[in-house]
Short mmCIF file of N, CA, C and O in Angstrom, two decimals:
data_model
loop_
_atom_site.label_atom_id
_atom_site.label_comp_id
_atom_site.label_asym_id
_atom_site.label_seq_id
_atom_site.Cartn_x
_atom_site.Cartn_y
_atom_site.Cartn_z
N UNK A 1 0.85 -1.17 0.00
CA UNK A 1 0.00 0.00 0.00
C UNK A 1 0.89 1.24 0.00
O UNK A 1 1.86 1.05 0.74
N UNK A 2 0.90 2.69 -0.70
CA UNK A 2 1.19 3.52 -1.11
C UNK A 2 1.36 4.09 0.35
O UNK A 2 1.18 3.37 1.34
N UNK A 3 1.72 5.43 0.44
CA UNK A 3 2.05 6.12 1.67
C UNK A 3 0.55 7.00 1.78
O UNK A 3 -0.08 7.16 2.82
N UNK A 4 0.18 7.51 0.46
CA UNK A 4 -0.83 8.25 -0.08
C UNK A 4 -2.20 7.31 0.31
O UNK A 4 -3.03 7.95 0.96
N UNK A 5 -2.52 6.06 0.06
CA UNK A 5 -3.22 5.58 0.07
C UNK A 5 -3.52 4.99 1.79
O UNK A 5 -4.68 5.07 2.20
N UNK A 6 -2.46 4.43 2.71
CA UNK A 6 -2.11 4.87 4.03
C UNK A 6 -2.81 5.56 4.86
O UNK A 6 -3.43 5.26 5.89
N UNK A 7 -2.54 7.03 3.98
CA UNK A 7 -2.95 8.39 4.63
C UNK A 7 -4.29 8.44 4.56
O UNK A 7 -4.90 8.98 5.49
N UNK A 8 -5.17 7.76 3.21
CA UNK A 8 -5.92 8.13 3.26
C UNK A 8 -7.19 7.37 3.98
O UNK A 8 -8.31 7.70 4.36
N UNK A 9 -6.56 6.42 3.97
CA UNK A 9 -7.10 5.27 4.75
C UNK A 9 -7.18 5.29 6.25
O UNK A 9 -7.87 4.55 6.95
N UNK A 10 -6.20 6.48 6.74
CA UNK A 10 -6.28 6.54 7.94
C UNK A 10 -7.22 7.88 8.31
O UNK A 10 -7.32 8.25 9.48
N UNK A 11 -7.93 8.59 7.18
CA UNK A 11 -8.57 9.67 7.90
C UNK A 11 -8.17 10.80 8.11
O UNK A 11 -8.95 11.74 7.97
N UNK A 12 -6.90 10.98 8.48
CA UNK A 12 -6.08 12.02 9.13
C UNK A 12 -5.55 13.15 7.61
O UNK A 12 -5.86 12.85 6.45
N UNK A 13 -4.91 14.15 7.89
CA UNK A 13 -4.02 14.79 6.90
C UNK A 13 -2.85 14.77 7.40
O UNK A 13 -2.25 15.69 6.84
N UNK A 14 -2.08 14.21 8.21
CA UNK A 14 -1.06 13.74 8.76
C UNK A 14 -1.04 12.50 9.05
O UNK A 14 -1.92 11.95 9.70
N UNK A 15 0.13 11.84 8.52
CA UNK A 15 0.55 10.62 9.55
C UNK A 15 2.09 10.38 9.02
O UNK A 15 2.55 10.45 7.88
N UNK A 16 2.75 10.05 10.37
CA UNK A 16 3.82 9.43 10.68
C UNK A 16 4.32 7.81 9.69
O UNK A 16 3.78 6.70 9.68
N UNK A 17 5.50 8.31 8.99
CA UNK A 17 5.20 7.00 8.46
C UNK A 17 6.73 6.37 8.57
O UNK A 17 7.03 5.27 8.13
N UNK A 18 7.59 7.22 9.20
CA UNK A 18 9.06 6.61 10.31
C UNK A 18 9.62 6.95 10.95
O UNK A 18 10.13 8.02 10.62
N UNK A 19 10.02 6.39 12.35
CA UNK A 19 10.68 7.11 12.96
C UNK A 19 11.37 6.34 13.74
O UNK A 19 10.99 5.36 14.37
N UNK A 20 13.11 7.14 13.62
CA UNK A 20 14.05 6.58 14.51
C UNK A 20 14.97 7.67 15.07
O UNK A 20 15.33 8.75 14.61
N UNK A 21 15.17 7.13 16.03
CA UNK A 21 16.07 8.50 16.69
C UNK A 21 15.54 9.77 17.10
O UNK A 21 14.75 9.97 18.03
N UNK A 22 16.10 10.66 16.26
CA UNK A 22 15.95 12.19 16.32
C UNK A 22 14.98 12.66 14.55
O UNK A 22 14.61 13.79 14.24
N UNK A 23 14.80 11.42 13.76
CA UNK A 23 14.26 11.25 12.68
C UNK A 23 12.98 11.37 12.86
O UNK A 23 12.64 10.84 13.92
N UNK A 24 12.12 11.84 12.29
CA UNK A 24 10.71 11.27 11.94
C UNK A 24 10.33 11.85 10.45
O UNK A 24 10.61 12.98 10.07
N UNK A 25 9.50 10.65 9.52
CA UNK A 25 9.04 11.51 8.32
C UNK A 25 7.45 11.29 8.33
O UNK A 25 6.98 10.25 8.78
N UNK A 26 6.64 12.32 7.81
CA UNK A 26 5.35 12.11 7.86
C UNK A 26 4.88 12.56 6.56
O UNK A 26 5.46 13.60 6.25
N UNK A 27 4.01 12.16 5.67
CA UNK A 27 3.24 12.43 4.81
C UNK A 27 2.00 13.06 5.13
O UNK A 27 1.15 12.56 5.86
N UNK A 28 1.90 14.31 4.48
CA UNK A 28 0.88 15.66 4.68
C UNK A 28 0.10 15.42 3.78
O UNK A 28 0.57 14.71 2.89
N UNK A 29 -1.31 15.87 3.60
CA UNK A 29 -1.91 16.10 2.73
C UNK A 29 -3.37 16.91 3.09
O UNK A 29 -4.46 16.34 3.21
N UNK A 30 -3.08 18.66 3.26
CA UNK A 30 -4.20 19.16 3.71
C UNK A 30 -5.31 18.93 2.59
O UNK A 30 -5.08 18.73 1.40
N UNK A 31 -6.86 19.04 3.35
CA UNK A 31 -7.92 19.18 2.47
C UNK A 31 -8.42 21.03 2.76
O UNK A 31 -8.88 21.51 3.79
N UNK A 32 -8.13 21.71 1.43
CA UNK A 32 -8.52 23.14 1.40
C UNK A 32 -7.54 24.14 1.97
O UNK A 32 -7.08 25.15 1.44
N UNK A 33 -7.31 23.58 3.30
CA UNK A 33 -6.52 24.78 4.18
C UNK A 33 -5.65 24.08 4.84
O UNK A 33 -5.89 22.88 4.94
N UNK A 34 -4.54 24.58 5.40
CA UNK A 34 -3.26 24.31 5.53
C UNK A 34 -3.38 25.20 7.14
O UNK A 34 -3.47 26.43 7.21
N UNK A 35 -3.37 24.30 8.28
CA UNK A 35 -3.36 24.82 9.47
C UNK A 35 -2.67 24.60 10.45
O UNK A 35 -3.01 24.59 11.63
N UNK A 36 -1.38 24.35 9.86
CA UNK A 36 -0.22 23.95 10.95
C UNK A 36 0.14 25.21 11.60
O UNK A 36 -0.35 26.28 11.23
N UNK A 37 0.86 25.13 12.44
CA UNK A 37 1.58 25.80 13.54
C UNK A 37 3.30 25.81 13.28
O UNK A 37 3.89 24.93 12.64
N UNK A 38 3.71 26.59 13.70
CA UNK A 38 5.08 26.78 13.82
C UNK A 38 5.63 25.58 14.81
O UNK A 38 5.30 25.57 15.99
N UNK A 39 6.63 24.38 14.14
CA UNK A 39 7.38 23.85 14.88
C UNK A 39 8.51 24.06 15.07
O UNK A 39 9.16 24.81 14.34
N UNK A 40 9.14 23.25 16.39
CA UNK A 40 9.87 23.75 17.78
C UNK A 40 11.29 22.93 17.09
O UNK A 40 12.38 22.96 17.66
N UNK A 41 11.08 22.24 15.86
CA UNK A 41 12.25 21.70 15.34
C UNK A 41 12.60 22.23 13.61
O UNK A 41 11.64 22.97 13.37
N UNK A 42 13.05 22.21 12.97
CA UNK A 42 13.78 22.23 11.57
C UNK A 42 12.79 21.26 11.26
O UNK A 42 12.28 20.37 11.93
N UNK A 43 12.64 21.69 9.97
CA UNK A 43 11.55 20.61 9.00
C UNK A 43 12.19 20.94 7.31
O UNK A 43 13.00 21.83 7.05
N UNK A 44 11.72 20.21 6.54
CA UNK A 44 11.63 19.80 5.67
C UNK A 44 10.58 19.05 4.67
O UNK A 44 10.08 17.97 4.97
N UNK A 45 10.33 19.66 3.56
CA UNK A 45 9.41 19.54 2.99
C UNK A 45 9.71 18.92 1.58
O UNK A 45 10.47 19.50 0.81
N UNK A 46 9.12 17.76 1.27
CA UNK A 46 9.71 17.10 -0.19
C UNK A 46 8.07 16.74 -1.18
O UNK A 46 7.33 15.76 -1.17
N UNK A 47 8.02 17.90 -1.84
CA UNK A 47 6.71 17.79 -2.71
C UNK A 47 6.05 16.70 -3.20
O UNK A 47 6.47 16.49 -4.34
N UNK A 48 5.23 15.92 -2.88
CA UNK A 48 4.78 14.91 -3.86
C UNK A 48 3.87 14.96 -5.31
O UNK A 48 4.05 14.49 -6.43
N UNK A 49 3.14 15.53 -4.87
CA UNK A 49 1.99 16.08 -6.28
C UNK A 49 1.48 17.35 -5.46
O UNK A 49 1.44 17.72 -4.29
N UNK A 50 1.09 17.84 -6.82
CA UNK A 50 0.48 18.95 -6.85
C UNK A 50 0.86 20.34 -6.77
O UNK A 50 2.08 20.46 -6.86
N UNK A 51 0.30 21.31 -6.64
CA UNK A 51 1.28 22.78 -6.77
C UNK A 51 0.58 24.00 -6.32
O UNK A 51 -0.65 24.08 -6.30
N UNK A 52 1.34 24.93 -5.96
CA UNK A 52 0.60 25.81 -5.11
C UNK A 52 1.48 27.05 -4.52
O UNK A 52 2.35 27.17 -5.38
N UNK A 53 1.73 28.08 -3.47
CA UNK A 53 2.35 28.83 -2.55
C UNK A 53 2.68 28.48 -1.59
O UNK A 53 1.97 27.61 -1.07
N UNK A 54 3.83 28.94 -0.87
CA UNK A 54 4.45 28.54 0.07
C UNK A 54 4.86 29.64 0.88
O UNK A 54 5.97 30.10 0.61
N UNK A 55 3.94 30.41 2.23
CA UNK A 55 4.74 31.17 2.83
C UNK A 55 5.63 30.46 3.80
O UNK A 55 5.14 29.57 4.50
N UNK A 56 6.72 30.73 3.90
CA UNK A 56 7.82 30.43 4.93
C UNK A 56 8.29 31.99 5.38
O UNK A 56 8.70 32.91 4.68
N UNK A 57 8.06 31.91 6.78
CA UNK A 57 8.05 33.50 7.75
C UNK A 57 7.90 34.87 6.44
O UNK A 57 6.80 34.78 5.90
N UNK A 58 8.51 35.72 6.02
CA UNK A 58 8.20 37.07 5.31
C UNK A 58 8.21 36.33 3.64
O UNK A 58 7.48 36.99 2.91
N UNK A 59 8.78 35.29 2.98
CA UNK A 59 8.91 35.03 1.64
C UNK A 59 7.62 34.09 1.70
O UNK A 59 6.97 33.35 2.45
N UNK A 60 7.70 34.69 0.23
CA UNK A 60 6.10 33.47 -0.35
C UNK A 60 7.07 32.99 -1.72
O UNK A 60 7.90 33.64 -2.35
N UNK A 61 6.62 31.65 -1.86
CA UNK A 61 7.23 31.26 -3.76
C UNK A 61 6.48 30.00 -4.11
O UNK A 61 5.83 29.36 -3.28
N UNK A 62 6.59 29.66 -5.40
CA UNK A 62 5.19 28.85 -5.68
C UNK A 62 5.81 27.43 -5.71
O UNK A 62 6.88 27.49 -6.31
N UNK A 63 5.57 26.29 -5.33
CA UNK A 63 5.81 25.20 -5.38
C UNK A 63 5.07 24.26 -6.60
O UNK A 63 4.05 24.50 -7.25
N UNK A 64 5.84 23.26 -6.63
CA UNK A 64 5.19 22.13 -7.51
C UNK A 64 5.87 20.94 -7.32
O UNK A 64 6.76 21.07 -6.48
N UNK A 65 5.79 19.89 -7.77
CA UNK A 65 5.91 18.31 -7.24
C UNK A 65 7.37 18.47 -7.67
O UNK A 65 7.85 19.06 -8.64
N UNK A 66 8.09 17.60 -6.43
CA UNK A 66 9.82 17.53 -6.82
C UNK A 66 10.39 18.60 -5.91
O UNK A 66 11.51 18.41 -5.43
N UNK A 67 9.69 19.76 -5.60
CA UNK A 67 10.43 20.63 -4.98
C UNK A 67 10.97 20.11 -3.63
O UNK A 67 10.59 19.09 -3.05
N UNK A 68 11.80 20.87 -3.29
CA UNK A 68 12.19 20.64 -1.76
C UNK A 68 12.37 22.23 -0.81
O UNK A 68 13.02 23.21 -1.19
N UNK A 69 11.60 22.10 0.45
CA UNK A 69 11.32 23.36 1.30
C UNK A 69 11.75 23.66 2.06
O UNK A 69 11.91 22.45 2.24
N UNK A 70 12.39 24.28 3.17
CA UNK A 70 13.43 24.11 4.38
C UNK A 70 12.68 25.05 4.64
O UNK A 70 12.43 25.93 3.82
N UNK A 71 11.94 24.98 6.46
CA UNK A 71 11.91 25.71 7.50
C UNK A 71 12.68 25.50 8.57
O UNK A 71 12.86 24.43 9.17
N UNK A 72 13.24 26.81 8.84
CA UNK A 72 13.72 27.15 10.05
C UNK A 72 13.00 26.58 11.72
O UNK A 72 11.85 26.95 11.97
N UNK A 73 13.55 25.91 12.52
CA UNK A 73 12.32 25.72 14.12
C UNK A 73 11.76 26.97 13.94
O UNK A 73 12.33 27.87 13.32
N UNK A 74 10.77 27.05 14.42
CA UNK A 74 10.06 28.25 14.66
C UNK A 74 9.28 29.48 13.70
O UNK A 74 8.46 30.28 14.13
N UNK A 75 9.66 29.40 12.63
CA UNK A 75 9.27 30.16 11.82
C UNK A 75 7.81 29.78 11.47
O UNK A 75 7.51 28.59 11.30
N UNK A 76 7.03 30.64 11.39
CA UNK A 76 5.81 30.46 10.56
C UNK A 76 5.51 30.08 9.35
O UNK A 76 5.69 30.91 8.46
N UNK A 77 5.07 28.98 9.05
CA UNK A 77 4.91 28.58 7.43
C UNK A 77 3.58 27.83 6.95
O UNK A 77 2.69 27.32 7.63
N UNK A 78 3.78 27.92 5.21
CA UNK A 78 1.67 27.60 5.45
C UNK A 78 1.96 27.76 3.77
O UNK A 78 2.38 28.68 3.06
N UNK A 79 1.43 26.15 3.48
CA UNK A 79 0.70 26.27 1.97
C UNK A 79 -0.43 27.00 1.47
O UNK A 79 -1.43 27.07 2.18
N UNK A 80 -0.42 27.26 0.94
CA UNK A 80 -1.55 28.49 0.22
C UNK A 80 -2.35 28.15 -1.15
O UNK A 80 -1.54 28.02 -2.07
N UNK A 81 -3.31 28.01 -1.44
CA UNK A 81 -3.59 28.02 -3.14
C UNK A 81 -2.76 26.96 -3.57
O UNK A 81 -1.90 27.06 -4.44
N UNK A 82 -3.07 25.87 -2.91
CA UNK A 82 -2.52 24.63 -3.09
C UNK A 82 -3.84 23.87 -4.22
O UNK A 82 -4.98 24.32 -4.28
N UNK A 83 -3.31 22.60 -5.07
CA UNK A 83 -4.51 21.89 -6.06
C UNK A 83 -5.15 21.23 -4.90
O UNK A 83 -5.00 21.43 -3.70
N UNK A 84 -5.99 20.30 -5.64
CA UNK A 84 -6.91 19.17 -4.57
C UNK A 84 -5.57 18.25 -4.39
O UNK A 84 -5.25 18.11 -3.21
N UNK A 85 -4.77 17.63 -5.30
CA UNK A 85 -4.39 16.99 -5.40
C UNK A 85 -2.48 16.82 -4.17
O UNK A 85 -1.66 15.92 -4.01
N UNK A 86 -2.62 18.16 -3.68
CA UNK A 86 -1.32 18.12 -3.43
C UNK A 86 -0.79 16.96 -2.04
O UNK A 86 -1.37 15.99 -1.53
N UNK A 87 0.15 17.41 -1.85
CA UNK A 87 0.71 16.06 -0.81
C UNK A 87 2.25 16.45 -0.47
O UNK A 87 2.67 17.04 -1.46
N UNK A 88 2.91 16.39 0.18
CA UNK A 88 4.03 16.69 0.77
C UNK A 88 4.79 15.38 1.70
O UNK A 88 4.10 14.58 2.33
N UNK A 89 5.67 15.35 1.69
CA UNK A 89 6.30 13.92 2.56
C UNK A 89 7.15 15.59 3.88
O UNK A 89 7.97 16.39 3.43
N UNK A 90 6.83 15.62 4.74
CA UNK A 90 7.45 16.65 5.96
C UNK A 90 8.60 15.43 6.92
O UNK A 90 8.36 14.31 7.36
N UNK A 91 9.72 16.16 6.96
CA UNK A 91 11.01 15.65 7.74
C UNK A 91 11.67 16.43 8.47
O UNK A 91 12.57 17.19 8.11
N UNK A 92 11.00 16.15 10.11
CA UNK A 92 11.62 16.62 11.18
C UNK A 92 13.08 15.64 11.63
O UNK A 92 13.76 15.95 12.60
#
């Protein structure tokens, strides 16, 4: 079963899909709106489908599948005018 298919199976727009150590990766996939919070660690963002805006703290720039995103701990960040289709793999 897919990571996508997983996710969707589980209901959620988040889920955890490894973790060891100081590692964890989770596959995102908001429906409409994008309502995370600023986390307390460094993240990373690796596009799966779909395309859209990306504010990260004062810069906005437009994403699409393949990209890769780096937030800072703490900074404020938030997909925007994202497709139906989008999806993100996030690595704290």
């Amino acid at each position: 079963m897919s990571a996508i298919e997983k996710l969707s199976d589980s209901k959620n727009v988040f889920l955890q899909m490894f973790n060891h150590s100081s590692l964890q990766v989770y596959i995102y996939q908001p429906a409409g709106e994008d309502l995370q919070q600023p986390h307390d660690r460094d993240e990373a963002y690796v596009v799966i489908s779909g395309t859209g805006e990306f504010i990260n703290g004062n810069n906005k720039i437009e994403f699409t599948a393949g990209d890769f995103l780096f937030v800072a701990a703490g900074v404020a960040n938030l997909f925007i005018n994202f497709t139906n289709d989008f999806a993100t793999w996030v690595i704290f």
